[in-house]
mmCIF file of C-alpha atoms in Angstrom:
data_model
loop_
_atom_site.group_PDB
_atom_site.id
_atom_site.type_symbol
_atom_site.label_atom_id
_atom_site.label_comp_id
_atom_site.label_asym_id
_atom_site.label_seq_id
_atom_site.Cartn_x
_atom_site.Cartn_y
_atom_site.Cartn_z
ATOM 1 C CA UNK J 1426 144.184 62.422 49.497
ATOM 2 C CA UNK J 1427 147.001 64.463 47.965
ATOM 3 C CA UNK J 1428 148.879 67.093 49.944
ATOM 4 C CA UNK J 1429 147.056 70.026 48.298
ATOM 5 C CA UNK J 1430 143.612 68.633 49.196
ATOM 6 C CA UNK J 1431 144.688 67.920 52.787
ATOM 7 C CA UNK J 1432 145.792 71.531 53.258
ATOM 8 C CA UNK J 1433 142.504 72.814 51.791
ATOM 9 C CA UNK J 1434 140.374 70.703 54.203
ATOM 10 C CA UNK J 1435 142.482 71.736 57.210
ATOM 11 C CA UNK J 1436 142.037 75.406 56.291
ATOM 12 C CA UNK J 1437 138.245 75.026 56.113
ATOM 13 C CA UNK J 1438 138.152 73.321 59.585
ATOM 14 C CA UNK J 1439 140.264 76.067 61.186
ATOM 15 C CA UNK J 1440 138.050 78.776 59.714
ATOM 16 C CA UNK J 1441 134.964 77.089 61.202
ATOM 17 C CA UNK J 1442 136.513 77.215 64.657
ATOM 18 C CA UNK J 1443 137.371 80.897 64.338
ATOM 19 C CA UNK J 1444 133.833 81.993 63.445
ATOM 20 C CA UNK J 1445 131.984 79.807 65.984
ATOM 21 C CA UNK J 1446 129.741 82.005 68.229
ATOM 22 C CA UNK J 1447 130.912 82.695 71.793
ATOM 23 C CA UNK J 1448 128.222 82.763 74.503
ATOM 24 C CA UNK J 1449 128.022 86.070 76.399
ATOM 25 C CA UNK J 1450 128.956 85.899 80.076
ATOM 26 C CA UNK J 1451 127.371 89.244 80.939
ATOM 27 C CA UNK J 1452 124.157 88.984 83.018
ATOM 28 C CA UNK J 1453 124.463 92.293 84.868
ATOM 29 C CA UNK J 1454 121.310 93.854 83.458
ATOM 30 C CA UNK J 1455 119.259 90.668 83.257
ATOM 31 C CA UNK J 1456 117.264 88.715 85.784
ATOM 32 C CA UNK J 1457 118.620 85.203 85.957
ATOM 33 C CA UNK J 1458 117.291 81.864 87.191
ATOM 34 C CA UNK J 1459 119.610 79.345 88.762
ATOM 35 C CA UNK J 1460 119.224 76.003 90.486
ATOM 36 C CA UNK J 1461 120.138 75.460 94.098
ATOM 37 C CA UNK J 1462 121.539 72.220 95.450
ATOM 38 C CA UNK J 1463 118.067 70.757 96.002
ATOM 39 C CA UNK J 1464 117.124 71.423 92.394
ATOM 40 C CA UNK J 1465 114.554 74.131 93.246
ATOM 41 C CA UNK J 1466 114.377 77.134 90.949
ATOM 42 C CA UNK J 1467 115.628 80.339 92.605
ATOM 43 C CA UNK J 1468 115.081 83.721 90.971
ATOM 44 C CA UNK J 1469 117.748 86.318 91.560
ATOM 45 C CA UNK J 1470 117.964 90.010 90.755
ATOM 46 C CA UNK J 1471 120.818 91.657 88.885
ATOM 47 C CA UNK J 1472 122.840 91.883 92.104
ATOM 48 C CA UNK J 1473 122.587 88.140 92.711
ATOM 49 C CA UNK J 1474 120.166 88.440 95.649
ATOM 50 C CA UNK J 1475 117.335 85.925 95.902
ATOM 51 C CA UNK J 1476 113.859 87.356 95.283
ATOM 52 C CA UNK J 1477 110.884 86.136 97.279
ATOM 53 C CA UNK J 1478 108.008 84.434 95.532
ATOM 54 C CA UNK J 1479 104.425 85.554 96.094
ATOM 55 C CA UNK J 1480 103.842 82.624 98.456
ATOM 56 C CA UNK J 1481 106.962 83.457 100.446
ATOM 57 C CA UNK J 1482 105.886 87.091 100.754
ATOM 58 C CA UNK J 1483 102.442 86.047 102.010
ATOM 59 C CA UNK J 1484 104.057 83.772 104.591
ATOM 60 C CA UNK J 1485 106.455 86.537 105.671
ATOM 61 C CA UNK J 1486 103.618 89.053 105.953
ATOM 62 C CA UNK J 1487 101.678 86.796 108.330
ATOM 63 C CA UNK J 1488 104.772 86.609 110.511
ATOM 64 C CA UNK J 1489 105.234 90.397 110.311
ATOM 65 C CA UNK J 1490 101.691 90.969 111.621
ATOM 66 C CA UNK J 1491 102.258 88.535 114.497
ATOM 67 C CA UNK J 1492 105.620 90.126 115.347
ATOM 68 C CA UNK J 1493 104.058 93.579 115.564
ATOM 69 C CA UNK J 1494 101.290 92.275 117.831
ATOM 70 C CA UNK J 1495 103.956 90.839 120.136
ATOM 71 C CA UNK J 1496 106.062 94.017 120.125
ATOM 72 C CA UNK J 1497 103.028 96.210 120.873
ATOM 73 C CA UNK J 1498 102.075 93.911 123.761
ATOM 74 C CA UNK J 1499 105.584 94.274 125.184
ATOM 75 C CA UNK J 1500 105.712 98.091 124.828
ATOM 76 C CA UNK J 1501 102.913 99.903 126.588
ATOM 77 C CA UNK J 1502 101.502 102.917 124.781
ATOM 78 C CA UNK J 1503 103.040 102.059 121.394
ATOM 79 C CA UNK J 1504 100.791 102.366 118.324
ATOM 80 C CA UNK J 1505 102.134 100.232 115.483
ATOM 81 C CA UNK J 1506 100.908 98.223 112.512
ATOM 82 C CA UNK J 1507 102.239 96.681 109.327
ATOM 83 C CA UNK J 1508 101.917 98.562 106.069
ATOM 84 C CA UNK J 1509 99.283 96.872 103.825
ATOM 85 C CA UNK J 1510 100.650 93.890 101.912
ATOM 86 C CA UNK J 1511 100.359 95.485 98.474
ATOM 87 C CA UNK J 1512 102.198 98.620 99.648
ATOM 88 C CA UNK J 1513 105.387 96.840 100.716
ATOM 89 C CA UNK J 1514 108.426 98.036 98.786
ATOM 90 C CA UNK J 1515 110.680 95.283 97.459
ATOM 91 C CA UNK J 1516 113.529 96.311 99.775
ATOM 92 C CA UNK J 1517 111.231 96.043 102.812
ATOM 93 C CA UNK J 1518 110.833 92.274 102.432
ATOM 94 C CA UNK J 1519 113.344 91.070 105.007
ATOM 95 C CA UNK J 1520 113.668 87.966 107.117
ATOM 96 C CA UNK J 1521 111.265 87.900 110.097
ATOM 97 C CA UNK J 1522 114.216 88.131 112.496
ATOM 98 C CA UNK J 1523 115.323 91.390 110.876
ATOM 99 C CA UNK J 1524 111.743 92.681 110.815
ATOM 100 C CA UNK J 1525 111.467 92.030 114.566
ATOM 101 C CA UNK J 1526 114.616 94.098 115.162
ATOM 102 C CA UNK J 1527 113.124 96.952 113.140
ATOM 103 C CA UNK J 1528 109.816 96.769 115.006
ATOM 104 C CA UNK J 1529 111.532 96.848 118.410
ATOM 105 C CA UNK J 1530 113.692 99.777 117.297
ATOM 106 C CA UNK J 1531 110.583 101.688 116.199
ATOM 107 C CA UNK J 1532 108.832 100.909 119.480
ATOM 108 C CA UNK J 1533 111.750 102.529 121.321
ATOM 109 C CA UNK J 1534 112.212 105.382 118.857
ATOM 110 C CA UNK J 1535 113.181 108.730 120.378
ATOM 111 C CA UNK J 1536 113.449 112.161 118.762
ATOM 112 C CA UNK J 1537 116.441 114.333 119.633
ATOM 113 C CA UNK J 1538 117.263 117.924 118.739
ATOM 114 C CA UNK J 1539 119.391 118.292 115.622
ATOM 115 C CA UNK J 1540 122.311 120.659 115.232
ATOM 116 C CA UNK J 1541 120.969 123.787 113.565
ATOM 117 C CA UNK J 1542 123.032 125.483 110.875
ATOM 118 C CA UNK J 1543 120.904 128.643 111.170
ATOM 119 C CA UNK J 1544 120.123 129.025 114.887
ATOM 120 C CA UNK J 1545 117.952 132.122 114.560
ATOM 121 C CA UNK J 1546 115.980 134.073 112.015
ATOM 122 C CA UNK J 1547 116.688 137.703 111.143
ATOM 123 C CA UNK J 1548 115.144 140.272 113.523
ATOM 124 C CA UNK J 1549 111.718 141.029 112.058
ATOM 125 C CA UNK J 1550 108.766 142.785 113.653
ATOM 126 C CA UNK J 1551 106.215 142.000 110.914
ATOM 127 C CA UNK J 1552 103.685 139.176 111.089
ATOM 128 C CA UNK J 1553 104.329 135.993 109.135
ATOM 129 C CA UNK J 1554 107.797 134.905 110.243
ATOM 130 C CA UNK J 1555 108.736 131.339 109.264
ATOM 131 C CA UNK J 1556 111.208 129.102 111.026
ATOM 132 C CA UNK J 1557 112.108 125.405 110.676
ATOM 133 C CA UNK J 1558 113.267 123.327 113.647
ATOM 134 C CA UNK J 1559 114.412 119.717 113.378
ATOM 135 C CA UNK J 1560 114.434 116.509 115.369
ATOM 136 C CA UNK J 1561 116.489 113.422 114.510
ATOM 137 C CA UNK J 1562 115.832 109.753 115.116
ATOM 138 C CA UNK J 1563 117.630 106.548 114.157
ATOM 139 C CA UNK J 1564 115.894 103.904 112.030
ATOM 140 C CA UNK J 1565 117.319 100.905 110.171
ATOM 141 C CA UNK J 1566 120.889 102.013 110.717
ATOM 142 C CA UNK J 1567 120.496 105.565 109.447
ATOM 143 C CA UNK J 1568 119.562 108.958 110.871
ATOM 144 C CA UNK J 1569 116.231 110.396 109.740
ATOM 145 C CA UNK J 1570 115.249 114.024 110.317
ATOM 146 C CA UNK J 1571 111.803 115.408 111.079
ATOM 147 C CA UNK J 1572 111.588 119.035 109.959
ATOM 148 C CA UNK J 1573 108.884 121.185 111.561
ATOM 149 C CA UNK J 1574 108.148 124.562 109.961
ATOM 150 C CA UNK J 1575 106.060 127.162 111.740
ATOM 151 C CA UNK J 1576 104.802 130.486 110.475
ATOM 152 C CA UNK J 1577 104.287 132.861 113.410
ATOM 153 C CA UNK J 1578 102.944 136.270 114.254
ATOM 154 C CA UNK J 1579 104.772 138.437 116.777
ATOM 155 C CA UNK J 1580 104.016 141.708 118.487
ATOM 156 C CA UNK J 1581 105.530 144.104 120.967
ATOM 157 C CA UNK J 1582 104.750 143.648 124.669
ATOM 158 C CA UNK J 1583 105.482 146.860 126.536
ATOM 159 C CA UNK J 1584 105.231 145.226 129.947
ATOM 160 C CA UNK J 1585 108.385 143.236 129.298
ATOM 161 C CA UNK J 1586 109.822 145.517 126.598
ATOM 162 C CA UNK J 1587 110.108 142.642 124.119
ATOM 163 C CA UNK J 1588 108.610 141.110 121.036
ATOM 164 C CA UNK J 1589 106.527 138.029 121.836
ATOM 165 C CA UNK J 1590 104.524 135.428 119.937
ATOM 166 C CA UNK J 1591 100.932 136.457 119.282
ATOM 167 C CA UNK J 1592 99.803 133.529 117.145
ATOM 168 C CA UNK J 1593 100.518 130.703 114.690
ATOM 169 C CA UNK J 1594 99.505 131.039 111.049
ATOM 170 C CA UNK J 1595 100.517 127.512 110.073
ATOM 171 C CA UNK J 1596 102.638 124.568 111.126
ATOM 172 C CA UNK J 1597 103.787 121.751 108.842
ATOM 173 C CA UNK J 1598 106.199 118.840 109.181
ATOM 174 C CA UNK J 1599 107.924 116.224 107.044
ATOM 175 C CA UNK J 1600 110.643 113.587 107.323
ATOM 176 C CA UNK J 1601 113.718 113.138 105.142
ATOM 177 C CA UNK J 1602 112.964 109.432 104.712
ATOM 178 C CA UNK J 1603 109.800 107.350 104.688
ATOM 179 C CA UNK J 1604 106.324 108.890 104.600
ATOM 180 C CA UNK J 1605 105.244 111.219 107.424
ATOM 181 C CA UNK J 1606 101.611 112.333 107.722
ATOM 182 C CA UNK J 1607 100.975 115.117 110.201
ATOM 183 C CA UNK J 1608 97.812 114.444 112.174
ATOM 184 C CA UNK J 1609 97.690 117.684 114.165
ATOM 185 C CA UNK J 1610 99.524 119.860 116.663
ATOM 186 C CA UNK J 1611 98.958 121.239 120.148
ATOM 187 C CA UNK J 1612 100.582 124.660 120.808
ATOM 188 C CA UNK J 1613 101.293 126.085 124.253
ATOM 189 C CA UNK J 1614 102.557 129.677 124.602
ATOM 190 C CA UNK J 1615 104.779 129.980 127.664
ATOM 191 C CA UNK J 1616 107.441 132.236 129.211
ATOM 192 C CA UNK J 1617 105.321 135.350 128.835
ATOM 193 C CA UNK J 1618 104.735 134.604 125.156
ATOM 194 C CA UNK J 1619 108.404 134.334 124.266
ATOM 195 C CA UNK J 1620 108.287 130.560 123.788
ATOM 196 C CA UNK J 1621 105.943 128.261 121.875
ATOM 197 C CA UNK J 1622 106.010 124.673 123.102
ATOM 198 C CA UNK J 1623 104.335 122.625 120.387
ATOM 199 C CA UNK J 1624 103.483 118.922 120.362
ATOM 200 C CA UNK J 1625 103.238 117.657 116.781
ATOM 201 C CA UNK J 1626 101.304 114.471 116.073
ATOM 202 C CA UNK J 1627 102.074 112.330 113.042
ATOM 203 C CA UNK J 1628 102.126 108.882 111.483
ATOM 204 C CA UNK J 1629 105.371 107.475 110.110
ATOM 205 C CA UNK J 1630 105.509 104.796 107.410
ATOM 206 C CA UNK J 1631 109.015 103.395 107.064
ATOM 207 C CA UNK J 1632 110.432 99.938 106.282
ATOM 208 C CA UNK J 1633 106.982 98.367 106.090
ATOM 209 C CA UNK J 1634 105.933 99.606 109.548
ATOM 210 C CA UNK J 1635 103.418 102.297 110.512
ATOM 211 C CA UNK J 1636 103.823 104.044 113.859
ATOM 212 C CA UNK J 1637 102.123 107.023 115.493
ATOM 213 C CA UNK J 1638 104.208 109.637 117.281
ATOM 214 C CA UNK J 1639 103.873 112.832 119.309
ATOM 215 C CA UNK J 1640 106.953 115.033 119.080
ATOM 216 C CA UNK J 1641 107.574 118.029 121.330
ATOM 217 C CA UNK J 1642 109.487 120.992 119.924
ATOM 218 C CA UNK J 1643 110.045 124.597 121.055
ATOM 219 C CA UNK J 1644 110.321 127.858 119.131
ATOM 220 C CA UNK J 1645 111.716 131.000 120.763
ATOM 221 C CA UNK J 1646 111.066 134.687 120.057
ATOM 222 C CA UNK J 1647 113.920 137.066 120.812
ATOM 223 C CA UNK J 1648 113.513 140.563 122.196
ATOM 224 C CA UNK J 1649 113.861 141.998 118.699
ATOM 225 C CA UNK J 1650 111.467 139.452 117.106
ATOM 226 C CA UNK J 1651 113.898 136.876 115.743
ATOM 227 C CA UNK J 1652 112.616 133.301 115.819
ATOM 228 C CA UNK J 1653 114.836 130.396 116.790
#
């Protein structure tokens, strides 16, 4: 082969290397399947976390139900159950050990008064005054707030020279996380009508667990009719 032909062939070979396709290394937005050391297929999400199979979820759920039965037996007066299997959010599928920790935390859940940014409503003497009070509780490493909003009627009581509560038009509640269903409320007017002590009943669905709660909260009526 003469020198000119050798140079021509070498040029063609180099060009082939330059245009060869390069495999993409980006899998950020794709679900990928890898093999573990035992050769079993493991599906991972786009963050590299292993996803449970249907069979694994069914096995976990059976353990969840048993764990809740055990926690309820150990905590008198606690009403708790697992959310139905088909309603479990993907992030709620955790190892049974973690689920047990969550169940125990929920069994010991307590509501505490939150710091109010608006401690009292404006002085009003008309019926239909609304006020929201809040209670906090800790769940799964974060603080969740239960907001209770009451709409009240007030009136003047000459015997004590003060506005007092005369009735409740409505009372609603909701949480900042999870699903809260209010099941009722029990109002008690005390302190000569200047305080409403209200027990709110509700069902909380959070992290795959349903629990029933009764939360006590107080609303106060000032002399001029402000609600706090």
